[in-house]
């Protein structure tokens, strides 16, 4: 484990100031950052962890001004159980309920869930054994010629084929949520744009566009009459990251759809005609190619991820059909 | 026909199955009171960590530790120059190249990247299919090739010849001309699965003068000690090794994990205690993985009424041994060759060497990979022949009254596979549920738009090659206590509590002691126990119980000799043959009113007896005190007539019901019935738990976990808990898993002697066959699992 300093912050502004001053990162639930600190999987690890759990009153869930407002420190368990979220932003409650395991949901926060790092098996390899493009300037993406069973089916971003592993991110994009930080208010779709120009630095490892000294304070989900749902497909039925996930917000025959686990960012489709759920699935996946590269010796690609295309089509169809 | 000693009946054994559990190790582990390597010298030791190679093939040119040594807290760095068990020639990504000793674990870990290793890299062959191509780089494992024949089995019915020598192929290919139907099948690579991947392997070592002491977690402490002695050029009596727990007790499967390294690290820092342990990634790299296997299997059958009889089989199996060139890959076809009667066979197993971590020595090589191939082939054949696979199996099974097909002088101690298959069929309701036509049944209409899941069921089963392995004899010591009780002691590690219960039961039964009067003494300490060989489940149980049987025989002789000198026997009895013991009381045979409790004999504190045991029963003689003995591994069978040679393997059957979602490829296990031959169940709850663990492990292998190697570098990239993916309750609901211990009275001994976790791996094939029964296509795992992506691929949807 890398040595680090640990500082308790009492306000978001104080925490942001600490981030600006040092090579620092935020720790809240700690379910992701400690993992990286122990495995030393990247050369861009922080020297200081700024603990924001000590910030008071940042775990609220309330309905206010046409939004469901959720404090960044709200636990995933609380979101999954919240009656207001369940009834008025069902997709988000379902997404929170499907994150990892009860233990991790009890520790993990909504802020942390949308700020976790990629789960690519090359990125996560300890001691930076695979200095990939995300971590090192000029690095390559090992998944392209290696194992890409779990990777993007819509091509890469900045040469990286990793996927967005966050369950709640997908729901937030489909729900057209806003994300309030210490610097600005983001539209969710913009928030999850991977900063590919920063690849090779700590910022480039993020699954969102936050500055390194910017902290999520609040999630705002607009309250609408549209029905929504989140469906997840993973190899295991629990404690697993999505290989394919889908959030659908359906209003009449029009749907806002976001796919997770298939691209660097939640893949958003707006105004999809969902009168025929199967066709809607086909439409969303029309441009998906997957990765299916025969090996140099001519043998089939054992690590092809084209299966995700089929599963995603079915997931979209079934998600729409369930509403 | 096997000939049991007519006088032996299970009901004769009073102590057998006694529920008294004398081994408290499980509770110690659960309550944190067990002494693991990390508990030694708490707060007063250094820590060692290992740096691994980042190339798959080549040479270490130089190791520059200067930057690492500058890190505060670093005490020493060792290289191959210090550590004779390391090699400067690199043959796999992850091989040990250097080690750091520091004043804490995190400093040691932080120092690893600071060690600069310069390599001269050579071309590598990482993929087994590539490694056997002409022109592929040599891996450096074998002199001139990446492939070797690792095992053969030939039979010819006409000449009644058998051969297990590659140079003596007695198989006549023309026997296929005598067949009514010939079918040939190929299977792709099965998965790679490591042993104990979640365990933290560690050794604490320290020196006192010229003697080295260490505590480690290991199944085979005797070999481990020898490895350390050889590495350090020391006499065995200067090496003091202790292991108390293995497997669930946080130990390594292989013999030398970290022990030589820790001892050398400690020596480098003046003998100060050093705890050397693996990171999670190192655990995966260094575990004994199983062999991924692929095959080509050709069957020839003859019509037999409404069914068919196997007549000829010509098969080749290829297994990836990684850098392991000594692995017993030939056993991959064991169950096919032993379970079924196939008059004419040619079975050849090739071991492919690749620049990847060692494989083998985990579970039995027959299972799961070989069995996955041949068990599935039998189902494929049955469907092609239009007969129920279950009926085809039963119609071709061997049986206990027949000698072994390859070693006609050997018989089977038990051979209950037919009964197990029948029990699996009965419990699962197979005959009413199974339909020959795939896609003939749906489970439910689970989605709003009418999507269906198809239902399938299958039963597979076979003899298990684990359970009667060859190996060194095991030693056991029985020590009489002053209070009339006994301690049983050995250098072997403790396995499951059922295994130690076997030993205490054997000693109590043989001595005529109450079960509670026989307790565990010191186990796993090479200084006070006899060399005990590897703790390896069933083979351990039978061999070490034989050792304790012999020790107890000697002990009984000695305490009876004491009794002859004391009242009430003095002057009444003249020979130990005049006495017998029961419930810790010695009686005069001819007058039961003449008796004395063990405690009242007051025999002092200096009576000890030792015995040696072997794994497989064969001819044995009886010495002057009644001990059975023999000089080879096929040796003593305590409960069979002298001269009778038997195999004492386990076997198992599994029935599996699945539902397959054809649109997503998702497979759900609806129910599994595991029937496992336990010999005699000593500790039922423990036995069932162990069967359950084995079954879960292979449910995991079938669907989730797979050791994944980067195809370009050979690096293990599935090294963290995210990819380990053990099945959760949601994936395999406990209430849908029936565990059945099938008892067979084994000629090798009535005290339980069969592996009971390993044979569950027949699940692997039963799942595959059930999927076929559901959807009508065969799924090729292709080095992954039978997971949704493979199912979709088989269906042409991915």
CSV table of C-alpha atoms in Angstrom, one decimal, chain A residues 28-202:
chain,number,residue,atom,x,y,z
A,28,UNK,CA,-15.8,8.8,1.3
A,29,UNK,CA,-17.0,5.2,1.6
A,30,UNK,CA,-13.5,4.1,0.6
A,31,UNK,CA,-14.7,1.0,-1.3
A,32,UNK,CA,-12.7,1.9,-4.4
A,33,UNK,CA,-9.8,4.2,-3.5
A,34,UNK,CA,-8.4,1.9,-0.8
A,35,UNK,CA,-8.4,-0.9,-3.3
A,36,UNK,CA,-6.1,1.1,-5.6
A,37,UNK,CA,-3.9,2.3,-2.8
A,38,UNK,CA,-3.3,-1.3,-1.7
A,39,UNK,CA,-2.7,-2.7,-5.1
A,40,UNK,CA,-0.7,0.3,-6.3
A,41,UNK,CA,-2.2,-0.3,-9.8
A,42,UNK,CA,-1.4,3.2,-11.0
A,43,UNK,CA,1.5,5.6,-10.8
A,44,UNK,CA,-1.0,8.5,-10.2
A,45,UNK,CA,-2.0,7.6,-6.7
A,46,UNK,CA,-2.6,10.5,-4.3
A,47,UNK,CA,-0.3,11.4,-1.4
A,48,UNK,CA,-3.2,12.7,0.7
A,49,UNK,CA,-6.7,11.4,1.2
A,50,UNK,CA,-9.3,14.0,2.1
A,51,UNK,CA,-12.0,12.5,4.1
A,52,UNK,CA,-15.4,14.0,3.4
A,53,UNK,CA,-17.4,11.7,5.6
A,54,UNK,CA,-16.8,14.3,8.3
A,55,UNK,CA,-18.9,16.9,6.4
A,56,UNK,CA,-22.2,17.3,8.2
A,57,UNK,CA,-25.6,17.0,6.6
A,58,UNK,CA,-24.4,15.8,3.2
A,59,UNK,CA,-26.4,12.6,3.0
A,60,UNK,CA,-29.9,13.9,2.6
A,61,UNK,CA,-32.6,12.7,0.2
A,62,UNK,CA,-35.4,15.1,-0.3
A,63,UNK,CA,-37.9,16.4,-2.9
A,64,UNK,CA,-37.6,20.1,-3.4
A,65,UNK,CA,-38.4,22.4,-6.3
A,66,UNK,CA,-39.3,19.7,-8.8
A,67,UNK,CA,-36.2,17.7,-8.1
A,68,UNK,CA,-35.2,14.8,-5.9
A,69,UNK,CA,-32.1,16.2,-4.3
A,70,UNK,CA,-29.6,13.7,-2.9
A,71,UNK,CA,-26.5,14.6,-0.9
A,72,UNK,CA,-23.3,13.2,-2.3
A,73,UNK,CA,-22.7,11.3,0.9
A,74,UNK,CA,-26.1,9.5,0.8
A,75,UNK,CA,-25.4,5.8,1.1
A,76,UNK,CA,-26.5,3.6,-1.8
A,77,UNK,CA,-28.6,1.6,0.6
A,78,UNK,CA,-30.5,4.7,1.6
A,79,UNK,CA,-31.2,5.6,-2.0
A,80,UNK,CA,-32.4,2.1,-2.8
A,81,UNK,CA,-34.8,2.2,0.1
A,82,UNK,CA,-36.0,5.8,-0.2
A,83,UNK,CA,-39.7,5.9,-0.9
A,84,UNK,CA,-39.4,9.1,-2.9
A,85,UNK,CA,-36.6,7.8,-5.1
A,86,UNK,CA,-38.4,4.5,-5.6
A,87,UNK,CA,-41.6,6.1,-6.6
A,88,UNK,CA,-40.4,9.1,-8.6
A,89,UNK,CA,-36.9,8.0,-9.9
A,90,UNK,CA,-37.4,4.3,-10.0
A,91,UNK,CA,-34.5,3.7,-12.2
A,92,UNK,CA,-32.1,5.2,-9.8
A,93,UNK,CA,-33.4,3.3,-6.8
A,94,UNK,CA,-33.2,0.1,-8.8
A,95,UNK,CA,-29.6,0.9,-9.9
A,96,UNK,CA,-28.6,1.6,-6.4
A,97,UNK,CA,-30.1,-1.7,-5.2
A,98,UNK,CA,-28.1,-3.6,-7.8
A,99,UNK,CA,-24.7,-2.2,-6.9
A,100,UNK,CA,-22.4,-4.8,-5.5
A,101,UNK,CA,-23.5,-6.3,-2.2
A,102,UNK,CA,-25.4,-5.1,0.9
A,103,UNK,CA,-22.2,-4.5,2.8
A,104,UNK,CA,-20.8,-2.4,0.0
A,105,UNK,CA,-24.0,-0.5,-0.5
A,106,UNK,CA,-24.0,0.3,3.2
A,107,UNK,CA,-20.5,1.9,2.9
A,108,UNK,CA,-20.6,3.2,-0.6
A,109,UNK,CA,-22.0,6.7,-1.4
A,110,UNK,CA,-23.8,8.0,-4.5
A,111,UNK,CA,-20.9,10.4,-5.0
A,112,UNK,CA,-18.4,7.7,-4.9
A,113,UNK,CA,-20.3,5.4,-7.2
A,114,UNK,CA,-20.2,8.1,-9.9
A,115,UNK,CA,-16.5,8.8,-9.2
A,116,UNK,CA,-15.1,5.3,-9.2
A,117,UNK,CA,-12.3,4.3,-11.5
A,118,UNK,CA,-12.5,1.9,-14.5
A,119,UNK,CA,-12.7,-1.8,-13.7
A,120,UNK,CA,-10.7,-2.9,-16.7
A,121,UNK,CA,-8.6,-5.9,-15.8
A,122,UNK,CA,-5.5,-4.4,-17.3
A,123,UNK,CA,-6.0,-1.0,-15.6
A,124,UNK,CA,-6.5,-2.8,-12.2
A,125,UNK,CA,-3.5,-5.1,-12.4
A,126,UNK,CA,-1.3,-4.4,-9.4
A,127,UNK,CA,2.1,-2.5,-9.5
A,128,UNK,CA,1.1,-0.9,-12.8
A,129,UNK,CA,2.2,-4.0,-14.6
A,130,UNK,CA,0.2,-2.9,-17.6
A,131,UNK,CA,0.9,0.9,-18.0
A,132,UNK,CA,-2.1,1.5,-20.2
A,133,UNK,CA,-3.2,4.7,-22.0
A,134,UNK,CA,-5.4,5.7,-19.1
A,135,UNK,CA,-2.5,5.8,-16.6
A,136,UNK,CA,0.6,6.6,-18.6
A,137,UNK,CA,1.2,9.1,-21.4
A,138,UNK,CA,1.8,7.2,-24.6
A,139,UNK,CA,0.5,4.0,-23.1
A,140,UNK,CA,-1.5,1.5,-25.1
A,141,UNK,CA,-4.7,-0.3,-24.6
A,142,UNK,CA,-3.8,-3.9,-23.8
A,143,UNK,CA,-7.4,-5.1,-24.2
A,144,UNK,CA,-7.4,-4.4,-28.0
A,145,UNK,CA,-5.0,-7.3,-28.7
A,146,UNK,CA,-5.5,-9.0,-25.4
A,147,UNK,CA,-8.6,-9.9,-23.4
A,148,UNK,CA,-11.6,-7.7,-24.3
A,149,UNK,CA,-14.4,-9.9,-23.2
A,150,UNK,CA,-15.6,-7.2,-20.8
A,151,UNK,CA,-14.8,-4.1,-22.8
A,152,UNK,CA,-16.5,-1.6,-25.1
A,153,UNK,CA,-18.7,-2.6,-28.0
A,154,UNK,CA,-19.0,1.0,-29.4
A,155,UNK,CA,-15.2,1.5,-29.9
A,156,UNK,CA,-12.8,3.4,-27.7
A,157,UNK,CA,-12.4,6.8,-26.3
A,158,UNK,CA,-8.8,8.2,-26.6
A,159,UNK,CA,-7.7,4.6,-27.5
A,160,UNK,CA,-9.1,3.2,-24.3
A,161,UNK,CA,-11.7,0.4,-24.5
A,162,UNK,CA,-12.7,0.3,-20.8
A,163,UNK,CA,-16.4,0.7,-19.9
A,164,UNK,CA,-18.3,2.8,-17.4
A,165,UNK,CA,-18.8,0.5,-14.5
A,166,UNK,CA,-21.2,2.6,-12.5
A,167,UNK,CA,-24.8,1.4,-12.1
A,168,UNK,CA,-26.1,4.7,-10.9
A,169,UNK,CA,-24.4,6.7,-13.7
A,170,UNK,CA,-26.5,5.0,-16.3
A,171,UNK,CA,-29.7,5.8,-14.4
A,172,UNK,CA,-28.7,9.4,-13.9
A,173,UNK,CA,-28.1,9.9,-17.6
A,174,UNK,CA,-31.4,8.4,-18.6
A,175,UNK,CA,-33.2,10.5,-16.0
A,176,UNK,CA,-31.4,13.6,-17.2
A,177,UNK,CA,-30.2,14.4,-13.7
A,178,UNK,CA,-28.0,17.3,-12.8
A,179,UNK,CA,-24.8,16.9,-10.7
A,180,UNK,CA,-23.9,19.8,-8.5
A,181,UNK,CA,-20.2,20.1,-7.7
A,182,UNK,CA,-18.1,22.6,-5.8
A,183,UNK,CA,-17.5,24.4,-9.2
A,184,UNK,CA,-20.7,24.1,-11.2
A,185,UNK,CA,-23.8,22.2,-12.1
A,186,UNK,CA,-23.4,19.6,-14.7
A,187,UNK,CA,-25.8,17.8,-16.9
A,188,UNK,CA,-25.3,14.1,-16.2
A,189,UNK,CA,-24.5,13.3,-19.9
A,190,UNK,CA,-21.7,16.0,-19.9
A,191,UNK,CA,-20.5,15.0,-16.4
A,192,UNK,CA,-19.7,11.4,-17.6
A,193,UNK,CA,-17.7,12.5,-20.7
A,194,UNK,CA,-14.3,10.9,-20.2
A,195,UNK,CA,-11.5,13.5,-20.2
A,196,UNK,CA,-9.5,11.7,-22.9
A,197,UNK,CA,-7.2,14.6,-23.4
A,198,UNK,CA,-6.0,14.1,-19.8
A,199,UNK,CA,-5.3,10.4,-20.3
A,200,UNK,CA,-2.0,9.5,-18.6
A,201,UNK,CA,-2.7,11.6,-15.6
A,202,UNK,CA,-4.8,11.1,-12.4
